[in-house]
XYZ file of C-alpha atoms in Angstrom:
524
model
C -111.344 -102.468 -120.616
C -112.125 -98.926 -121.933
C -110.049 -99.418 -125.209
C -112.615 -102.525 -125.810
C -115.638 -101.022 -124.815
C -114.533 -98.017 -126.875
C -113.770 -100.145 -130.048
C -117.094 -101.885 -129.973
C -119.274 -98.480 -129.576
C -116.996 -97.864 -132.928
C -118.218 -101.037 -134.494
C -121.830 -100.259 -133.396
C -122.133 -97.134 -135.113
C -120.123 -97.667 -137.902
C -122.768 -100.508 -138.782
C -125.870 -98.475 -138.020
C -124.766 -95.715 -139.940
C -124.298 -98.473 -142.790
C -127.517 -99.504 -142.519
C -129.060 -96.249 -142.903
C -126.706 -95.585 -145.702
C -128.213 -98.545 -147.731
C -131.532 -97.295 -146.807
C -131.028 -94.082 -148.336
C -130.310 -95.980 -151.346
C -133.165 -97.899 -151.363
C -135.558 -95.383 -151.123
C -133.285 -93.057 -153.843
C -134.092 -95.618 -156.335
C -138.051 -94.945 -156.114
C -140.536 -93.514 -157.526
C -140.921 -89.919 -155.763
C -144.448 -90.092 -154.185
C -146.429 -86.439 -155.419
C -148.610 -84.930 -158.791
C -146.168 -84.561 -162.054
C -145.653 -80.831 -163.762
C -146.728 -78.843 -159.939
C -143.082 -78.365 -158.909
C -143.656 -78.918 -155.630
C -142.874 -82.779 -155.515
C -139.529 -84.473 -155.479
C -138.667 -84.520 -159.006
C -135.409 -82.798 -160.213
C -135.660 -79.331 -160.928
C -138.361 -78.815 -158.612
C -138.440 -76.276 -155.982
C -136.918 -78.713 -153.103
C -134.816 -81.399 -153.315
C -136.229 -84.816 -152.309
C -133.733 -84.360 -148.945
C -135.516 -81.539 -147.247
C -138.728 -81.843 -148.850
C -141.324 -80.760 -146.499
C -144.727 -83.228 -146.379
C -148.546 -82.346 -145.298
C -148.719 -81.702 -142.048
C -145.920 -79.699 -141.364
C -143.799 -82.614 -140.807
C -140.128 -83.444 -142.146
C -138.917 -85.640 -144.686
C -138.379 -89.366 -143.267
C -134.938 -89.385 -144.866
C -133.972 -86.072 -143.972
C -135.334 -86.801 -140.092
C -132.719 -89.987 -140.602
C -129.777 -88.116 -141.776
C -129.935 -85.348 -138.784
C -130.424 -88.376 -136.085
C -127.371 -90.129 -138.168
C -125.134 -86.904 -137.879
C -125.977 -86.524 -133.757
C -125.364 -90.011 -132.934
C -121.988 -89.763 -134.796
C -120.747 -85.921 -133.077
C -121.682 -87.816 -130.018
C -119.910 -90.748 -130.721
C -116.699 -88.423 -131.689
C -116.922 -86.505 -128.789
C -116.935 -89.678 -126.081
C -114.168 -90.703 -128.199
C -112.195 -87.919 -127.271
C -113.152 -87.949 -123.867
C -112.181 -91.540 -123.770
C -108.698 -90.411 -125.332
C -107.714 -88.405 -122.623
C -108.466 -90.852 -120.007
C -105.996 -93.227 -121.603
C -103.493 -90.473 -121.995
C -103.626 -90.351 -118.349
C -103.512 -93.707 -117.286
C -100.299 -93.885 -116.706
C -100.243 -91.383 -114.441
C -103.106 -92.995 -112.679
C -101.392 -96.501 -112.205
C -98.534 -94.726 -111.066
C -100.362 -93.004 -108.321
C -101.719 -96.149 -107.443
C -98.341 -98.025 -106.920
C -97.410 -94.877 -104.674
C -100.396 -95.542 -102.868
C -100.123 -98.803 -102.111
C -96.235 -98.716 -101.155
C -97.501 -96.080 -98.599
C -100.483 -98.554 -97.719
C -97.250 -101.234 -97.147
C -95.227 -98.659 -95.106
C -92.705 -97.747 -97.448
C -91.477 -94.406 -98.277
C -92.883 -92.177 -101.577
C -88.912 -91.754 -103.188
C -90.319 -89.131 -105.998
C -91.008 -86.368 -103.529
C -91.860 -84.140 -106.816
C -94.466 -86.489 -107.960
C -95.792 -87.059 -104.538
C -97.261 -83.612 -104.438
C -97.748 -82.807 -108.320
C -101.123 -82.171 -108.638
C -102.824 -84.514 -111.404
C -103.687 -82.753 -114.903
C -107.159 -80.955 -115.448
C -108.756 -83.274 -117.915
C -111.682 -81.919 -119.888
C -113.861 -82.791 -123.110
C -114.044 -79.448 -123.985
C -111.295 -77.053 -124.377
C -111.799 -74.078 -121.477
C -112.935 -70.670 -123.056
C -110.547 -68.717 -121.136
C -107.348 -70.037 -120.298
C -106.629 -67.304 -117.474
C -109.776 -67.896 -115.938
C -108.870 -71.273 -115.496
C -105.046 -70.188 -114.067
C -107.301 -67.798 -111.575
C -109.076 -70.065 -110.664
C -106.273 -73.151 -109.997
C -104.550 -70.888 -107.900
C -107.305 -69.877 -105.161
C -108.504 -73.682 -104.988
C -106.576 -75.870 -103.863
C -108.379 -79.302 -105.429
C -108.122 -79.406 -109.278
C -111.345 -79.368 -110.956
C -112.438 -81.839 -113.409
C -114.507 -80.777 -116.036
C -116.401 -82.877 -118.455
C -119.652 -81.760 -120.438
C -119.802 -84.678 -123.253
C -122.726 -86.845 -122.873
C -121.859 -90.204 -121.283
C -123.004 -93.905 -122.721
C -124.438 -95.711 -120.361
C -121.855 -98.523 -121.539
C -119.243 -97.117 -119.893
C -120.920 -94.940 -116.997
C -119.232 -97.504 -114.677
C -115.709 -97.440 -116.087
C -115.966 -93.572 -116.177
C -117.251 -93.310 -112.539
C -113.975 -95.205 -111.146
C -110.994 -93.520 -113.243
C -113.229 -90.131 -112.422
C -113.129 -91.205 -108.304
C -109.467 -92.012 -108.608
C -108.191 -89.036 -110.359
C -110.566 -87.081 -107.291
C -109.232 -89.264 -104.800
C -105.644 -88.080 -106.195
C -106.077 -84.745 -104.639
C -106.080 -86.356 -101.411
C -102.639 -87.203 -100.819
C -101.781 -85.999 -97.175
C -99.003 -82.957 -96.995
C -97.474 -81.924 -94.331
C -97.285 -78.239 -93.899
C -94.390 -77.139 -91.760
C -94.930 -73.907 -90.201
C -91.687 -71.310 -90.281
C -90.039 -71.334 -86.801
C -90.099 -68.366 -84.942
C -86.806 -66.856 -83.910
C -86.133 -67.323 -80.426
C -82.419 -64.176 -79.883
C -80.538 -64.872 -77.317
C -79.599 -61.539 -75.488
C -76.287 -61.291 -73.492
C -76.374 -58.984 -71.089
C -72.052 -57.370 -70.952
C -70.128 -54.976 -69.168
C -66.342 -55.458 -68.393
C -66.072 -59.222 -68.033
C -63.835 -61.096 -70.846
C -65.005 -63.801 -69.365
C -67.644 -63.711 -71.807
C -65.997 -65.419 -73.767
C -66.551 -68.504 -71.836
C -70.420 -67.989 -72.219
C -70.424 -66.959 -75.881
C -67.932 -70.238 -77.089
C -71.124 -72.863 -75.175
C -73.882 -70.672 -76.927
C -71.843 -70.764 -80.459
C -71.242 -74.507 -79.454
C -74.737 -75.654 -78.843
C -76.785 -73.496 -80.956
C -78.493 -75.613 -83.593
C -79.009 -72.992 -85.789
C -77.819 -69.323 -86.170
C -81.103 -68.159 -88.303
C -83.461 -69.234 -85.665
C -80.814 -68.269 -82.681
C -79.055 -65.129 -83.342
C -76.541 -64.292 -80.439
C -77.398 -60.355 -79.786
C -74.584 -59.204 -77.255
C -75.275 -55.894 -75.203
C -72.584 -53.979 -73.703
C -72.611 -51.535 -71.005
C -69.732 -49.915 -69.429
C -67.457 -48.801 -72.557
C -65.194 -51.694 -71.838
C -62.467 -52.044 -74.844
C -60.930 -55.620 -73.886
C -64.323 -56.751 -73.395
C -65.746 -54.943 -76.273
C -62.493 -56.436 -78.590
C -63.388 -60.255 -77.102
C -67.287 -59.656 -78.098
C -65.986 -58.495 -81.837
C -63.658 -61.436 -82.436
C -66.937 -63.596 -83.421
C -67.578 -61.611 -85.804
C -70.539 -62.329 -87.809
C -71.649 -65.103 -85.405
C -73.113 -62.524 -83.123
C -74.400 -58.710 -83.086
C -72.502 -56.408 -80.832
C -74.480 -53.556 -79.320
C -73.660 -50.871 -76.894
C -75.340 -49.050 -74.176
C -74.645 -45.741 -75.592
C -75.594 -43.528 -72.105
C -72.583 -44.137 -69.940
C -73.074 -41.585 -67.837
C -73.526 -42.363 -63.455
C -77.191 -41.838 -62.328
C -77.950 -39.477 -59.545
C -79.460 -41.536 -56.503
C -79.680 -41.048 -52.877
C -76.418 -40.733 -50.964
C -77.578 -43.689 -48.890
C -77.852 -45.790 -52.729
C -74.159 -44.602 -53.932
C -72.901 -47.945 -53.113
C -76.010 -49.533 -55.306
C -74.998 -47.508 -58.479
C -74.005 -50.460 -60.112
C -77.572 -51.874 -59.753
C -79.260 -48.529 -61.205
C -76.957 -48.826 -64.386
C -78.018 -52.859 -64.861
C -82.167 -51.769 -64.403
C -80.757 -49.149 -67.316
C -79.328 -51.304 -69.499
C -81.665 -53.997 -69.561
C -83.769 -51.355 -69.995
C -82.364 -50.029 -73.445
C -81.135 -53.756 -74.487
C -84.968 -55.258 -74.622
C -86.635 -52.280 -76.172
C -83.404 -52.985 -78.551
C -84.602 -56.707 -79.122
C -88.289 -55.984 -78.814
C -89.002 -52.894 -80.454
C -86.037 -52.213 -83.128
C -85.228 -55.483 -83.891
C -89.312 -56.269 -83.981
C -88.577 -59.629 -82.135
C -91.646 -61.540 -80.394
C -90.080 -63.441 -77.851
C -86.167 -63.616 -76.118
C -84.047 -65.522 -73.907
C -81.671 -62.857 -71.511
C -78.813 -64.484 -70.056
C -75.477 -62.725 -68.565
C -71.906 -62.718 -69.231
C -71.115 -65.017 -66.802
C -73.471 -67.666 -67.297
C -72.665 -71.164 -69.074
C -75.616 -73.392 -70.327
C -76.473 -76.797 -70.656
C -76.267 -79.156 -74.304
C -79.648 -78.530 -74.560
C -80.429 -74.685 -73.273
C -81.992 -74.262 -76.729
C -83.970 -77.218 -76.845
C -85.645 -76.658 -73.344
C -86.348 -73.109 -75.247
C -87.877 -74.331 -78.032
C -90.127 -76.410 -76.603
C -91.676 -74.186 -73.744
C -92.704 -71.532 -76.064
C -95.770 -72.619 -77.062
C -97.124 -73.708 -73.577
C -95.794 -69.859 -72.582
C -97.784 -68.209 -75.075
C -100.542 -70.588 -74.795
C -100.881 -70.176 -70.409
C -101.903 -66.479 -69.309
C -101.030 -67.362 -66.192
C -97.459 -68.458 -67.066
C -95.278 -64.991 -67.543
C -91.866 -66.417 -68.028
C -89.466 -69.586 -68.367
C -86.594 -70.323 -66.472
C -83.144 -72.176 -67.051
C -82.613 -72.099 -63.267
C -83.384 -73.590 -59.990
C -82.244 -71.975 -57.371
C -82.110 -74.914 -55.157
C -80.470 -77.234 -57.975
C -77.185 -77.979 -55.677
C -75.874 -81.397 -55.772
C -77.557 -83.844 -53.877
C -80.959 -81.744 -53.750
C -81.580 -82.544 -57.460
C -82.814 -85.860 -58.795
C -79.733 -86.629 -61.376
C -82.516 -88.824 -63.284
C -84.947 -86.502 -63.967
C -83.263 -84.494 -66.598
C -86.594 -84.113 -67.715
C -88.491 -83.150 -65.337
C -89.782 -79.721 -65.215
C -92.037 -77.506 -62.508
C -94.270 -74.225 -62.518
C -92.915 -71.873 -59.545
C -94.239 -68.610 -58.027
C -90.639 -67.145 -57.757
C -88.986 -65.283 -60.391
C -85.401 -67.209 -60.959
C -84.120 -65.448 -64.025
C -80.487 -66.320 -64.565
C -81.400 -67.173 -67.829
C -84.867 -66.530 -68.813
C -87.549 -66.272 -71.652
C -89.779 -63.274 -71.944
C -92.157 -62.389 -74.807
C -93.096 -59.377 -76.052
C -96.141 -58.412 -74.565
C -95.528 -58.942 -71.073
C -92.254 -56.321 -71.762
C -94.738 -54.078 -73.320
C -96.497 -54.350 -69.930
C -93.238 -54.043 -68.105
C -91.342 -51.112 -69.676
C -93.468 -47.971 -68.454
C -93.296 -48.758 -65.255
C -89.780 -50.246 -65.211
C -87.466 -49.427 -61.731
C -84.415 -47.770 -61.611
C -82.972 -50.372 -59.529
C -82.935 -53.762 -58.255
C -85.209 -55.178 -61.132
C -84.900 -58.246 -60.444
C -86.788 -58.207 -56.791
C -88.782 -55.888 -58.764
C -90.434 -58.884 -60.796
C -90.693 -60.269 -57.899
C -93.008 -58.249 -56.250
C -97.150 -58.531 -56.537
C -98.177 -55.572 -58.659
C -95.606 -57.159 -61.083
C -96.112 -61.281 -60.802
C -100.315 -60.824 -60.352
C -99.899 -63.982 -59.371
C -98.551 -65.702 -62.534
C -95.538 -68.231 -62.881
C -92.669 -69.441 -64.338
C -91.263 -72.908 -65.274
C -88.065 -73.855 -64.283
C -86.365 -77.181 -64.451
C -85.390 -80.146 -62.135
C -81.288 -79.411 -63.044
C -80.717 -76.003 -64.114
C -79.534 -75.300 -67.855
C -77.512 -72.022 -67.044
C -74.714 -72.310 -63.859
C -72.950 -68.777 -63.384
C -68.821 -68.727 -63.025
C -68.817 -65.090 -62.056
C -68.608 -64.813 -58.485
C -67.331 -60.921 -58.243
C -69.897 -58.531 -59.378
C -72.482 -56.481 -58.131
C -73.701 -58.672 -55.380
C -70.186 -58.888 -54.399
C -70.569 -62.839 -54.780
C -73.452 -62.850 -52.533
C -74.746 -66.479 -52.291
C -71.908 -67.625 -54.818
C -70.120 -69.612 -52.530
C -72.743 -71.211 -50.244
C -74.984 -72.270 -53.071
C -74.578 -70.776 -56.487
C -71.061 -72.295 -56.835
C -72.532 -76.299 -56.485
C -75.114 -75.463 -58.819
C -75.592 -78.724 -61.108
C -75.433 -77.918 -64.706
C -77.426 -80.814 -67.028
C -75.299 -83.005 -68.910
C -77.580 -84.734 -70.603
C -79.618 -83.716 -73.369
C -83.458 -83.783 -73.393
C -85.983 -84.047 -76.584
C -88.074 -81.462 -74.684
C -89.485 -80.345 -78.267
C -90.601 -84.273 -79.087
C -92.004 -84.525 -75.293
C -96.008 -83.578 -74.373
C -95.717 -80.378 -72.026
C -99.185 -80.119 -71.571
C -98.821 -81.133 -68.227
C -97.336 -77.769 -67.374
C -100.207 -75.781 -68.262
C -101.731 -74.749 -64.690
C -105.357 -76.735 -65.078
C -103.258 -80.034 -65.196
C -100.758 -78.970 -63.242
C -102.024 -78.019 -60.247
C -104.332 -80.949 -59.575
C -101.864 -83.405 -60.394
C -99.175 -81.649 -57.912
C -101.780 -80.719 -54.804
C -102.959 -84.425 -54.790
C -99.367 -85.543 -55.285
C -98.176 -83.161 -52.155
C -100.750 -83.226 -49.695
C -100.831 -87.237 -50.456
C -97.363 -87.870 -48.877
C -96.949 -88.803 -45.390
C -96.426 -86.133 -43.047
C -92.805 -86.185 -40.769
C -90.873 -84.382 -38.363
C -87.428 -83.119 -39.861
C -85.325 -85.512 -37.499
C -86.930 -88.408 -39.455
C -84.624 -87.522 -42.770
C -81.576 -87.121 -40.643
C -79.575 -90.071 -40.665
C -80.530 -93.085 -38.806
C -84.210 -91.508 -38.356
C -85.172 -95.207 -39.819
C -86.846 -93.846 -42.832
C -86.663 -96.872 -45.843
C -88.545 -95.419 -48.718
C -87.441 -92.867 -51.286
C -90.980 -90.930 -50.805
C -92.101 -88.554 -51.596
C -92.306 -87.208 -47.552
C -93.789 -83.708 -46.539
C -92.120 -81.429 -44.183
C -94.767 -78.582 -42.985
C -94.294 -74.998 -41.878
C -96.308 -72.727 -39.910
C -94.506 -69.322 -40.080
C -91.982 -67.793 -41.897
C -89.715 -68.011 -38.911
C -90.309 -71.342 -38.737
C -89.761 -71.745 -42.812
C -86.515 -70.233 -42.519
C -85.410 -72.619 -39.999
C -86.970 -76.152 -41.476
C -84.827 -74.915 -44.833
C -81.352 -74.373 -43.318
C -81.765 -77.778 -41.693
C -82.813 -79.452 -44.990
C -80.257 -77.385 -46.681
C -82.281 -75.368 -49.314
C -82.638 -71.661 -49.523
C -84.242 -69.628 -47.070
C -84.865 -66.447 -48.283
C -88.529 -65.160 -49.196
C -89.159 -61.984 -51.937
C -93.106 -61.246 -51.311
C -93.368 -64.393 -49.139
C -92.076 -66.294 -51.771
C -89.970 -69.298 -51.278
C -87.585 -69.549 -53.347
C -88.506 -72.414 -56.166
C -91.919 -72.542 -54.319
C -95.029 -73.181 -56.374
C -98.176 -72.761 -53.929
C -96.374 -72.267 -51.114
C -94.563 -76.138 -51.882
C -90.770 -76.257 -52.177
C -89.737 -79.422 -53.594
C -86.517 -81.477 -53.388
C -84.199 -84.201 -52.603
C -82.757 -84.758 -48.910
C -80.701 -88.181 -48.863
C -82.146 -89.634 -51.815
C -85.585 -89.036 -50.582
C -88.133 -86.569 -52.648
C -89.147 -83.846 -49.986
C -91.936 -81.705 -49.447
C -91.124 -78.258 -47.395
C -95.317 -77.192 -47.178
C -97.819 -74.762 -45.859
C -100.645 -76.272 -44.434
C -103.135 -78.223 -46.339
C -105.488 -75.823 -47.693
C -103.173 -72.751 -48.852
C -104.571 -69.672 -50.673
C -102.293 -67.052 -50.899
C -98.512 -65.669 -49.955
C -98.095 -63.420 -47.051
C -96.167 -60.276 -48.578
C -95.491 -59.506 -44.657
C -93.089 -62.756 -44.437
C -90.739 -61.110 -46.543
């Protein structure tokens, strides 16, 4: 349509500059209109030629008036030429873009992933008068510019106005912008165990990627056989060492506790290590005797944002420490809580709540530590429904305490969980919390004795158990089979008080009172 509408503005002034032509003629031919001998008329020889001649009044020569208009129409008529040149350079281009278009419009896939995002050529009537300029200016803006300064026929406003929309609406295209990952280190805390090797060979095993999870092993203790297992990775993870080996002067009544000052010390020296040398923003801590799920890093991965999103979330946990067979809902792999109670045993911290931490950290016995007010300030953690971590290491420092009444049935997930494809939002505490108060205080209220067997309960619940002192917590757990220690007046696994689980196949309730406000630090 363009070539045609350009060929007859061709044919339209190629015959009105032949009718002027023949004009000229015409009028070339006659007698020049002025007085004989004055040298001012047209005659040759004369002071003007009959061309330019000027007449009374000031005015210009008819034929001289026609020529100029004659020579305008046709620089116009050159330059929309060229203009319309270029636009059918580009057409090709332009009914490519719309196939791509409409295959995308159809649900297919763009195949030329170069062309898909190649911006369109700057077309322009008029050569730019700086070529840098124009480089300068293409790469602060991200929309090519199109420039065009000929005058326009009406003829062809309309043809114009739709290539010009389409090589605009080019610019359009959606492109998705993937944002770099941040690196989430995994930190193993070491001392003398070769088991390490056991954890090291499942995080080797399930990490997806070494870039975005690099394996940063910390030793303590000056152990060579563990020190020699930790170096036969190699390059699959860093090896660092506690360098001060030396004991730590406590009371005489804490010499049997010295192992616990030298752990506060090293995980002391490993995080500003990870943190502060290493500049990392974020870090998962787990021990040498810990072995995690298929998808420890995925569970990661997806709860860092909703961490660093929620002030009033301060860590997330792998564990539950009430995740024992038969307490756990084996299909709810993805189900995941806030809780009140520190877990660790595999936990994520970021940066700024160890820049918090560090000046004040304890010599000892950390762990309760975190777990007291002036530390929590009444913040939480997330932990799962079945635990991604399960420790193997029942000697240590705790000389196995727990190990074999709970920590040793401790389910470790099987199965693994999208987490990062899967709407967390739910977690943060402003959805949270009214969801999970209406969803407590809604079950039916029961004595204990009902979820014994035979106490002619039918449905799978959820029931509520409720508590009115911590005496009478600790003995409403040991009969339902969960823990039934506090730290702070913390259950263990509580969130508001709430401990949550299954007894029988029914989803359990262990409660305060309807109307809870705050932990009783004296319950401890």
């Amino acid at each position: 349509m363009v070539r045609k509408r350009g060929s007859l503005i061709l044919c339209g002034a190629f015959l009105f500059v032949a009718c002027n032509g023949l004009l000229l003629l015409f009028l070339w031919g006659r007698t020049p209109i002025g007085r004989f001998g004055e040298g001012g008329g047209a005659e040759p020889g004369g002071r003007e030629e009959w061309g330019v001649a000027k007449i009374k009044g000031g005015g210009t020569n008819l034929a001289g008036e026609v020529i100029r208009l004659a020579e305008e129409v046709e620089s116009e008529l050159e330059t929309q030429k060229e203009l319309l040149k270029q636009i059918q350079s580009h057409r090709s281009l332009w009914e490519k873009r719309r196939g791509m278009g409409k295959r995308q419009t159809d649900g297919g896939k763009v195949e030329n992933k170069e062309e898909e995002h190649k911006p369109p050529p700057q077309l322009s009537a008029v050569p730019p008068k700086d070529d840098s300029e124009n480089k300068d200016q293409s790469q602060e803006e991200n929309t090519p510019e199109l420039i065009i300064t000929a005058v326009r026929d009406p003829k062809v406003d309309t043809q114009l106005d739709n290539e010009i929309k389409e090589l605009t609406d080019y610019t359009k295209l959606d492109v998705t912008v993937i944002s770099p990952q941040v690196v989430i280190p995994i930190l193993v805390i070491a001392c003398d165990r070769v088991t390490v090797k056991r954890s090291l060979d499942k995080l080797i095993q399930y990490r997806p990627s070494a870039e975005l999870y690099p394996i940063i092993v910390s030793q303590d203790c000056g152990h060579a056989e563990t020190a020699q297992v930790i170096g036969s990775y190699g390059s699959q993870v860093t090896h660092i060492s506690q360098p001060d080996l030396s004991d730590i002067r406590v009371r005489p009544e804490h010499r049997k506790f010295q192992g616990y000052y030298k752990i506060a010390r090293h995980y002391r020296w490993a995080l500003n290590q990870v943190f502060n040398t290493l500049s990392h923003s974020t870090v998962v801590i787990v021990e040498d005797d810990l072995e995690v799920a298929p998808d420890f890093f995925e569970y990661f991965r997806a709860l860092h944002p909703i961490l660093t999103s929620d002030p009033t979330l301060w860590c997330a946990s792998a564990w539950n420490d009430n995740g024992r067979e038969g307490l756990v809902d084996p299909g709810k792999a993805d189900l995941l809580y806030r809780t009140d109670f520190f877990p660790g045993l595999g936990w994520m911290l970021l940066k700024d709540i160890w820049a918090e931490l560090e000046p004040k950290w304890p010599t000892a016995f950390w762990d309760d530590w975190m777990r007291h007010p002036e530390q929590r300030k009444e913040r939480s953690c997330i932990r799962p429904e079945i635990s991604r971590t399960m420790t193997f290491g029942r000697k240590g420092v705790s000389l196995g305490q727990f190990f074999d009444q709970y920590l040793r049935y401790i389910k470790l997930n099987t199965d693994f969980v999208p987490f990062t494809k899967q709407d967390l939002s739910y977690l943060m505490k402003e959805n949270f919390d009214v969801d999970f108060v209406k969803q407590v205080y809604s079950a039916p209220l029961i004595k204990v004795e009902e979820l014994q067997q035979g106490g002619g309960l039918t449905g799978t619940g959820p029931y509520r158990v409720q508590y009115s002192s911590r005496d009478n917590f600790k003995v409403l757990a040991r009969n339902l089979g969960v823990m039934d220690d506090l730290k702070s007046g913390v259950p263990r696994a509580g969130y508001r008080g709430v401990v949550s689980f299954l007894s029988r196949g029914r989803r359990v309730f262990l409660t305060p009172p309807e109307g809870w406000t705050k932990y009783d630090v004296s319950w401890s």
